[in-house]
Coordinates of C-alpha atoms in Angstrom, one line a residue:
X1 CA -0.1 -0.4 -0.1
X2 CA 1.0 3.7 -0.9
X3 CA 1.3 6.0 2.2
X4 CA -1.4 8.2 2.9
X5 CA -1.1 12.0 2.2
X6 CA -3.2 12.8 5.3
X7 CA -1.7 10.2 7.8
X8 CA 0.3 13.2 10.1
X9 CA 0.3 10.8 13.1
X10 CA 4.5 10.4 13.0
X11 CA 7.0 12.5 12.6
X12 CA 8.6 10.4 10.0
X13 CA 5.0 10.3 7.8
X14 CA 6.3 13.3 5.5
X15 CA 9.7 12.0 5.0
X16 CA 8.3 8.6 3.9
X17 CA 6.0 10.2 1.7
X18 CA 8.3 12.6 -0.2
X19 CA 10.3 9.5 -0.5
X20 CA 7.4 7.5 -2.0
X21 CA 7.0 10.0 -4.3
X22 CA 10.5 9.8 -5.7
X23 CA 10.6 6.1 -5.7
X24 CA 7.2 4.8 -7.1
X25 CA 7.6 5.2 -11.0
X26 CA 10.7 3.2 -9.9
X27 CA 9.7 0.3 -8.0
X28 CA 5.9 0.4 -8.9
X29 CA 5.2 -3.2 -9.9
X30 CA 1.6 -3.7 -9.8
X31 CA 1.0 -2.1 -13.2
X32 CA 4.0 -3.4 -15.2
X33 CA 2.3 -6.8 -14.3
X34 CA -1.1 -5.8 -14.8
X35 CA -0.2 -4.2 -18.4
X36 CA 1.4 -8.5 -18.7
X37 CA -1.5 -9.8 -17.7
X38 CA -3.3 -8.1 -19.9
X39 CA -1.4 -9.1 -22.9
X40 CA -1.6 -12.3 -22.1
X41 CA -5.9 -13.0 -22.0
X42 CA -5.2 -10.6 -25.1
X43 CA -7.6 -8.1 -23.8
X44 CA -7.1 -5.7 -26.4
X45 CA -8.2 -8.2 -29.1
X46 CA -11.2 -9.4 -27.4
X47 CA -12.2 -5.7 -26.8
X48 CA -11.3 -5.1 -30.7
X49 CA -13.5 -8.0 -31.3
X50 CA -16.6 -6.6 -30.0
X51 CA -16.3 -7.8 -26.3
X52 CA -16.3 -5.1 -24.3
X53 CA -18.7 -5.8 -21.4
X54 CA -17.0 -7.0 -18.6
X55 CA -19.4 -10.4 -18.3
X56 CA -18.5 -11.2 -22.3
X57 CA -14.9 -10.6 -22.1
X58 CA -14.5 -12.7 -18.9
X59 CA -16.1 -15.9 -20.4
X60 CA -13.9 -15.0 -23.5
X61 CA -10.7 -14.8 -21.5
X62 CA -11.2 -17.5 -18.7
X63 CA -11.1 -14.8 -15.9
X64 CA -13.1 -14.1 -12.9
X65 CA -15.8 -10.9 -13.7
X66 CA -14.2 -8.9 -10.5
X67 CA -10.8 -9.6 -10.5
X68 CA -11.0 -8.3 -14.3
X69 CA -12.7 -5.4 -13.8
X70 CA -10.0 -4.6 -10.9
X71 CA -7.2 -5.3 -13.2
X72 CA -9.0 -3.1 -16.3
X73 CA -9.5 -0.3 -13.7
X74 CA -6.4 0.0 -12.3
X75 CA -5.1 -0.1 -16.2
X76 CA -7.9 2.8 -16.7
X77 CA -6.5 4.6 -14.2
X78 CA -2.6 4.0 -15.8
X79 CA -4.1 5.3 -19.2
X80 CA -4.4 2.1 -20.6
X81 CA -7.8 1.7 -21.9
X82 CA -11.1 3.5 -21.2
X83 CA -14.0 2.9 -19.5
X84 CA -16.5 4.1 -21.6
X85 CA -19.6 3.3 -18.9
X86 CA -20.0 1.4 -16.2
X87 CA -18.4 -2.0 -16.7
X88 CA -17.6 -1.2 -20.7
X89 CA -14.3 -1.2 -21.5
X90 CA -12.3 0.3 -24.9
X91 CA -9.4 0.4 -26.2
X92 CA -7.0 3.8 -26.7
X93 CA -3.7 4.5 -28.0
X94 CA -2.1 3.0 -25.3
X95 CA -3.8 -0.2 -25.8
X96 CA -4.2 -0.5 -28.9
X97 CA -0.4 -1.0 -28.7
X98 CA -1.1 -4.0 -27.2
X99 CA -3.1 -5.8 -30.1
X100 CA -1.6 -8.8 -31.7
X101 CA -1.3 -7.3 -35.2
X102 CA 0.3 -3.8 -33.5
X103 CA 3.5 -3.9 -35.9
X104 CA 5.8 -3.0 -32.8
X105 CA 5.2 -6.2 -31.7
X106 CA 4.5 -5.8 -28.2
X107 CA 1.8 -8.3 -27.2
X108 CA 4.2 -11.3 -27.7
X109 CA 7.2 -9.3 -25.5
X110 CA 4.6 -9.0 -22.7
X111 CA 2.8 -12.4 -22.9
X112 CA 3.7 -14.2 -19.3
X113 CA 3.1 -17.6 -21.8
X114 CA 5.6 -16.8 -23.9
X115 CA 9.3 -16.4 -24.0
X116 CA 9.0 -12.4 -23.6
X117 CA 7.1 -12.6 -20.4
X118 CA 8.9 -15.4 -19.0
X119 CA 12.0 -13.4 -20.0
X120 CA 10.7 -10.6 -17.3
X121 CA 9.6 -13.1 -14.9
X122 CA 13.4 -14.6 -14.5
X123 CA 13.9 -11.3 -12.8
X124 CA 12.2 -12.6 -9.5
X125 CA 15.2 -14.5 -9.4
X126 CA 17.5 -11.4 -9.3
X127 CA 18.8 -11.3 -6.0
X128 CA 20.3 -15.0 -7.0
X129 CA 22.1 -13.8 -9.5
X130 CA 23.6 -11.1 -8.1
X131 CA 24.6 -13.0 -4.7
X132 CA 26.3 -15.7 -6.9
X133 CA 26.9 -14.8 -10.1
X134 CA 24.6 -17.4 -11.6
X135 CA 21.6 -16.8 -14.2
X136 CA 18.4 -16.7 -12.6
X137 CA 16.6 -18.5 -15.0
X138 CA 17.7 -22.1 -13.2
X139 CA 16.1 -21.1 -9.9
X140 CA 12.7 -19.5 -10.9
X141 CA 12.3 -22.2 -14.1
X142 CA 13.8 -25.0 -12.5
X143 CA 16.2 -25.7 -15.5
X144 CA 19.2 -23.8 -17.2
X145 CA 18.0 -21.4 -20.1
X146 CA 18.8 -23.6 -22.7
X147 CA 17.4 -26.8 -21.2
X148 CA 14.2 -25.5 -20.7
X149 CA 13.7 -24.0 -24.2
X150 CA 14.9 -27.5 -25.5
X151 CA 11.9 -29.3 -23.4
X152 CA 9.7 -26.4 -23.7
X153 CA 8.6 -26.3 -27.2
X154 CA 6.1 -23.7 -27.0
X155 CA 8.0 -21.0 -25.0
X156 CA 10.9 -22.2 -27.8
X157 CA 8.9 -21.2 -30.8
X158 CA 7.8 -18.2 -29.3
X159 CA 11.5 -16.9 -28.8
X160 CA 12.6 -18.2 -32.5
X161 CA 9.8 -15.6 -33.0
X162 CA 10.8 -12.9 -31.5
X163 CA 14.3 -13.0 -32.8
X164 CA 12.6 -13.4 -36.7
X165 CA 10.7 -10.8 -35.7
X166 CA 11.3 -7.2 -36.7
X167 CA 12.0 -6.8 -41.1
X168 CA 14.0 -3.8 -40.5
X169 CA 16.3 -5.1 -37.8
X170 CA 17.1 -8.0 -40.1
X171 CA 17.3 -6.1 -43.3
X172 CA 20.1 -2.8 -41.6
X173 CA 21.8 -6.2 -40.2
X174 CA 21.8 -7.7 -44.0
X175 CA 23.4 -4.0 -45.5
X176 CA 26.0 -4.7 -42.7
X177 CA 28.2 -6.6 -44.9
X178 CA 29.1 -7.0 -48.5
X179 CA 28.1 -10.5 -49.5
X180 CA 28.4 -10.2 -53.5
X181 CA 31.3 -12.8 -53.2
X182 CA 29.7 -14.8 -51.1
X183 CA 29.4 -18.4 -52.4
X184 CA 27.8 -20.5 -49.5
X185 CA 27.2 -18.5 -46.0
X186 CA 26.5 -20.6 -42.4
X187 CA 24.6 -18.9 -40.4
X188 CA 25.3 -20.8 -37.0
X189 CA 23.0 -20.2 -34.7
X190 CA 20.3 -19.0 -37.3
X191 CA 17.1 -19.3 -35.7
X192 CA 13.9 -19.6 -38.4
X193 CA 16.6 -18.7 -41.3
X194 CA 14.4 -15.4 -41.4
X195 CA 18.4 -13.4 -41.7
X196 CA 19.7 -16.3 -44.1
X197 CA 16.4 -15.3 -46.5
X198 CA 17.6 -11.9 -46.5
X199 CA 21.1 -12.4 -47.0
X200 CA 20.5 -15.1 -50.2
X201 CA 17.9 -12.4 -51.8
X202 CA 21.3 -9.8 -51.6
X203 CA 23.2 -12.5 -53.2
X204 CA 21.1 -14.1 -55.5
X205 CA 23.6 -16.9 -56.6
X206 CA 24.7 -17.9 -52.8
X207 CA 23.8 -21.3 -51.4
X208 CA 22.8 -21.2 -47.4
X209 CA 23.1 -23.6 -45.1
X210 CA 20.9 -22.6 -41.2
X211 CA 22.4 -24.6 -38.2
X212 CA 20.7 -24.2 -34.8
X213 CA 19.4 -27.3 -32.2
X214 CA 17.0 -30.2 -33.8
X215 CA 13.6 -28.3 -33.1
X216 CA 14.4 -24.5 -34.2
X217 CA 16.2 -26.2 -37.5
X218 CA 12.7 -28.1 -38.1
X219 CA 11.4 -24.5 -38.0
X220 CA 13.7 -23.1 -40.2
X221 CA 13.2 -25.9 -42.7
X222 CA 9.3 -24.3 -43.1
X223 CA 9.9 -21.0 -42.7
X224 CA 12.6 -21.3 -45.8
X225 CA 10.1 -23.5 -47.6
X226 CA 7.5 -21.1 -47.4
X227 CA 10.1 -18.8 -48.7
X228 CA 10.9 -21.2 -52.1
X229 CA 14.7 -21.1 -50.5
X230 CA 14.4 -24.9 -49.7
X231 CA 16.6 -25.2 -53.0
X232 CA 19.3 -23.5 -52.2
X233 CA 19.6 -23.9 -48.5
X234 CA 20.6 -26.6 -45.9
X235 CA 19.4 -26.8 -42.6
X236 CA 21.5 -28.9 -40.3
X237 CA 20.3 -29.6 -36.3
X238 CA 22.7 -29.5 -34.1
X239 CA 24.8 -27.5 -31.6
X240 CA 27.2 -24.6 -32.7
X241 CA 29.3 -26.2 -29.6
X242 CA 30.3 -29.4 -32.0
X243 CA 32.4 -29.2 -35.1
X244 CA 30.6 -27.0 -38.0
X245 CA 29.2 -28.1 -41.3
X246 CA 32.7 -27.1 -43.8
X247 CA 32.2 -25.5 -47.0
X248 CA 31.1 -22.1 -46.3
X249 CA 33.4 -19.3 -47.5
X250 CA 31.4 -17.3 -44.7
X251 CA 30.4 -18.1 -41.0
X252 CA 27.8 -15.4 -39.6
X253 CA 27.2 -15.7 -35.8
X254 CA 24.3 -12.8 -34.9
X255 CA 22.7 -12.0 -32.0
X256 CA 24.5 -15.1 -31.0
X257 CA 28.2 -14.2 -28.5
X258 CA 26.0 -11.8 -26.1
X259 CA 24.3 -15.0 -25.6
X260 CA 27.0 -16.2 -23.5
X261 CA 29.9 -16.2 -20.8
X262 CA 33.6 -15.7 -22.5
X263 CA 34.6 -18.9 -22.4
X264 CA 31.7 -20.5 -24.1
X265 CA 31.7 -17.8 -26.9
X266 CA 35.4 -18.0 -27.7
X267 CA 34.2 -21.6 -28.4
X268 CA 31.4 -20.8 -30.6
X269 CA 33.9 -18.3 -32.6
X270 CA 36.6 -21.2 -32.6
X271 CA 34.2 -23.4 -34.3
X272 CA 33.4 -21.2 -36.6
X273 CA 37.2 -20.4 -37.2
X274 CA 37.9 -24.2 -37.9
X275 CA 35.5 -24.7 -40.4
X276 CA 35.9 -20.7 -42.4
X277 CA 39.8 -22.4 -42.4
X278 CA 42.1 -20.1 -43.5
X279 CA 40.3 -19.3 -46.9
X280 CA 36.7 -18.1 -45.0
X281 CA 35.7 -14.9 -43.5
X282 CA 33.4 -15.4 -40.3
X283 CA 31.4 -12.2 -39.5
X284 CA 30.2 -11.8 -36.0
X285 CA 26.8 -9.2 -35.9
X286 CA 25.9 -7.6 -32.3
X287 CA 23.9 -4.2 -31.1
X288 CA 25.6 -1.2 -30.8
X289 CA 25.2 -0.8 -27.4
X290 CA 28.4 -2.7 -27.2
X291 CA 29.6 1.1 -28.4
X292 CA 28.6 2.9 -25.1
X293 CA 26.3 5.2 -27.7
X294 CA 23.4 4.5 -24.9
X295 CA 25.2 3.4 -21.2
X296 CA 21.3 3.0 -20.3
X297 CA 20.3 0.1 -22.4
X298 CA 23.6 -1.2 -22.1
X299 CA 23.5 -1.4 -18.6
X300 CA 19.9 -3.4 -18.9
X301 CA 21.3 -5.5 -21.5
X302 CA 24.4 -6.6 -19.5
X303 CA 22.3 -7.2 -16.5
X304 CA 19.2 -9.2 -18.5
X305 CA 22.1 -11.6 -20.7
X306 CA 23.6 -12.6 -17.0
X307 CA 20.1 -13.1 -15.3
X308 CA 19.3 -15.6 -18.1
X309 CA 21.5 -17.1 -19.5
X310 CA 25.0 -16.1 -18.4
X311 CA 25.7 -13.7 -21.4
X312 CA 26.7 -10.6 -21.3
X313 CA 27.4 -7.5 -23.5
X314 CA 30.8 -6.5 -24.6
X315 CA 32.7 -3.8 -26.0
X316 CA 34.4 -3.2 -29.6
X317 CA 37.7 -4.3 -27.9
X318 CA 35.8 -7.3 -26.1
X319 CA 34.5 -9.0 -29.1
X320 CA 38.0 -8.8 -31.0
X321 CA 39.6 -10.3 -27.7
X322 CA 37.3 -13.0 -27.8
X323 CA 38.3 -13.4 -31.3
X324 CA 41.8 -13.2 -30.6
X325 CA 41.3 -15.9 -28.5
X326 CA 39.6 -18.2 -31.2
X327 CA 41.7 -17.9 -33.8
X328 CA 40.4 -15.5 -35.5
X329 CA 41.4 -11.8 -36.8
X330 CA 39.0 -8.5 -37.1
X331 CA 39.8 -7.3 -40.1
X332 CA 37.1 -3.8 -40.5
X333 CA 34.4 -3.3 -38.2
X334 CA 31.4 -1.3 -39.8
X335 CA 28.3 0.3 -37.7
X336 CA 24.9 0.0 -39.9
X337 CA 22.3 3.2 -39.4
X338 CA 20.0 1.2 -36.7
X339 CA 22.7 -0.1 -35.0
X340 CA 24.9 -3.4 -35.5
X341 CA 28.2 -3.7 -35.5
X342 CA 29.5 -6.3 -38.1
X343 CA 33.2 -7.3 -37.5
X344 CA 34.6 -9.0 -40.4
X345 CA 36.8 -11.5 -39.7
X346 CA 39.6 -13.7 -40.5
X347 CA 41.7 -16.4 -40.2
X348 CA 45.2 -15.0 -37.5
X349 CA 47.5 -17.5 -38.4

């Protein structure tokens, strides 16, 4: 409960209230969880579909009417949704951001049944991470991050979809490298193949291979077939800690290395270096937060990666050091308009 401005019974009450006013926006958990609950229940979609009355909304969302009305009225008080008349709700510009078909994709990011919401739930174990230096994910969900995804297909599918979202962002990453001379591009940890599909669009004579764990590889086959690229692509279901498929002249690791500790990240890059050999190239693509342009984003993502899987964000020099430890040399780096850093690497030997 928040302190009351009318409570003057204790000398420290005014100090308490002042502190609350300063901290309230930083410590409030009611509204963030209420928004996530609304996203998970698809309330914006249901209201847009005409179910604006609390009884119908409750029936279609599988919720308790009284609890749902309290949830919605709190969100209305915070500027999310409107109450058009008693017990009947509508969508405003803020609530519209929670629609499943909104291009921002916020519904998926906030859905507590999918990867986006689970990623936030992991922070309930933050104290464990700070005390031990170990990821909180296993403490909260019962198994390490990657094992959990392997055992929970719906969350893994949600993770793959989120990694493949943002067409502009994918095209920006593709545009950060000249693919014109590439004959065979191997996308290591390539997810559903969304990035590789755009690479092959930019390099129409090249072939491609997606390497990812078997369940994700199956989704990649489906996606690439929908893009009519099955004749130009192979999909290999395996760990990238094992020897990678040979024959590529460019091995790409996009937004992969930051998921891992230094030891594991070096091992992934070493596998890429081994497969590329002396004639091939290894292209590492990460986010611009590493360049220090946005210290707040860097700090948040650095903490987030540790809580989830023990990964970390790094500086440009840090990534160059990882490459060197894996037997690679960074020949060039390039920053893209939307904020990727592209490291073009060759064998250091």
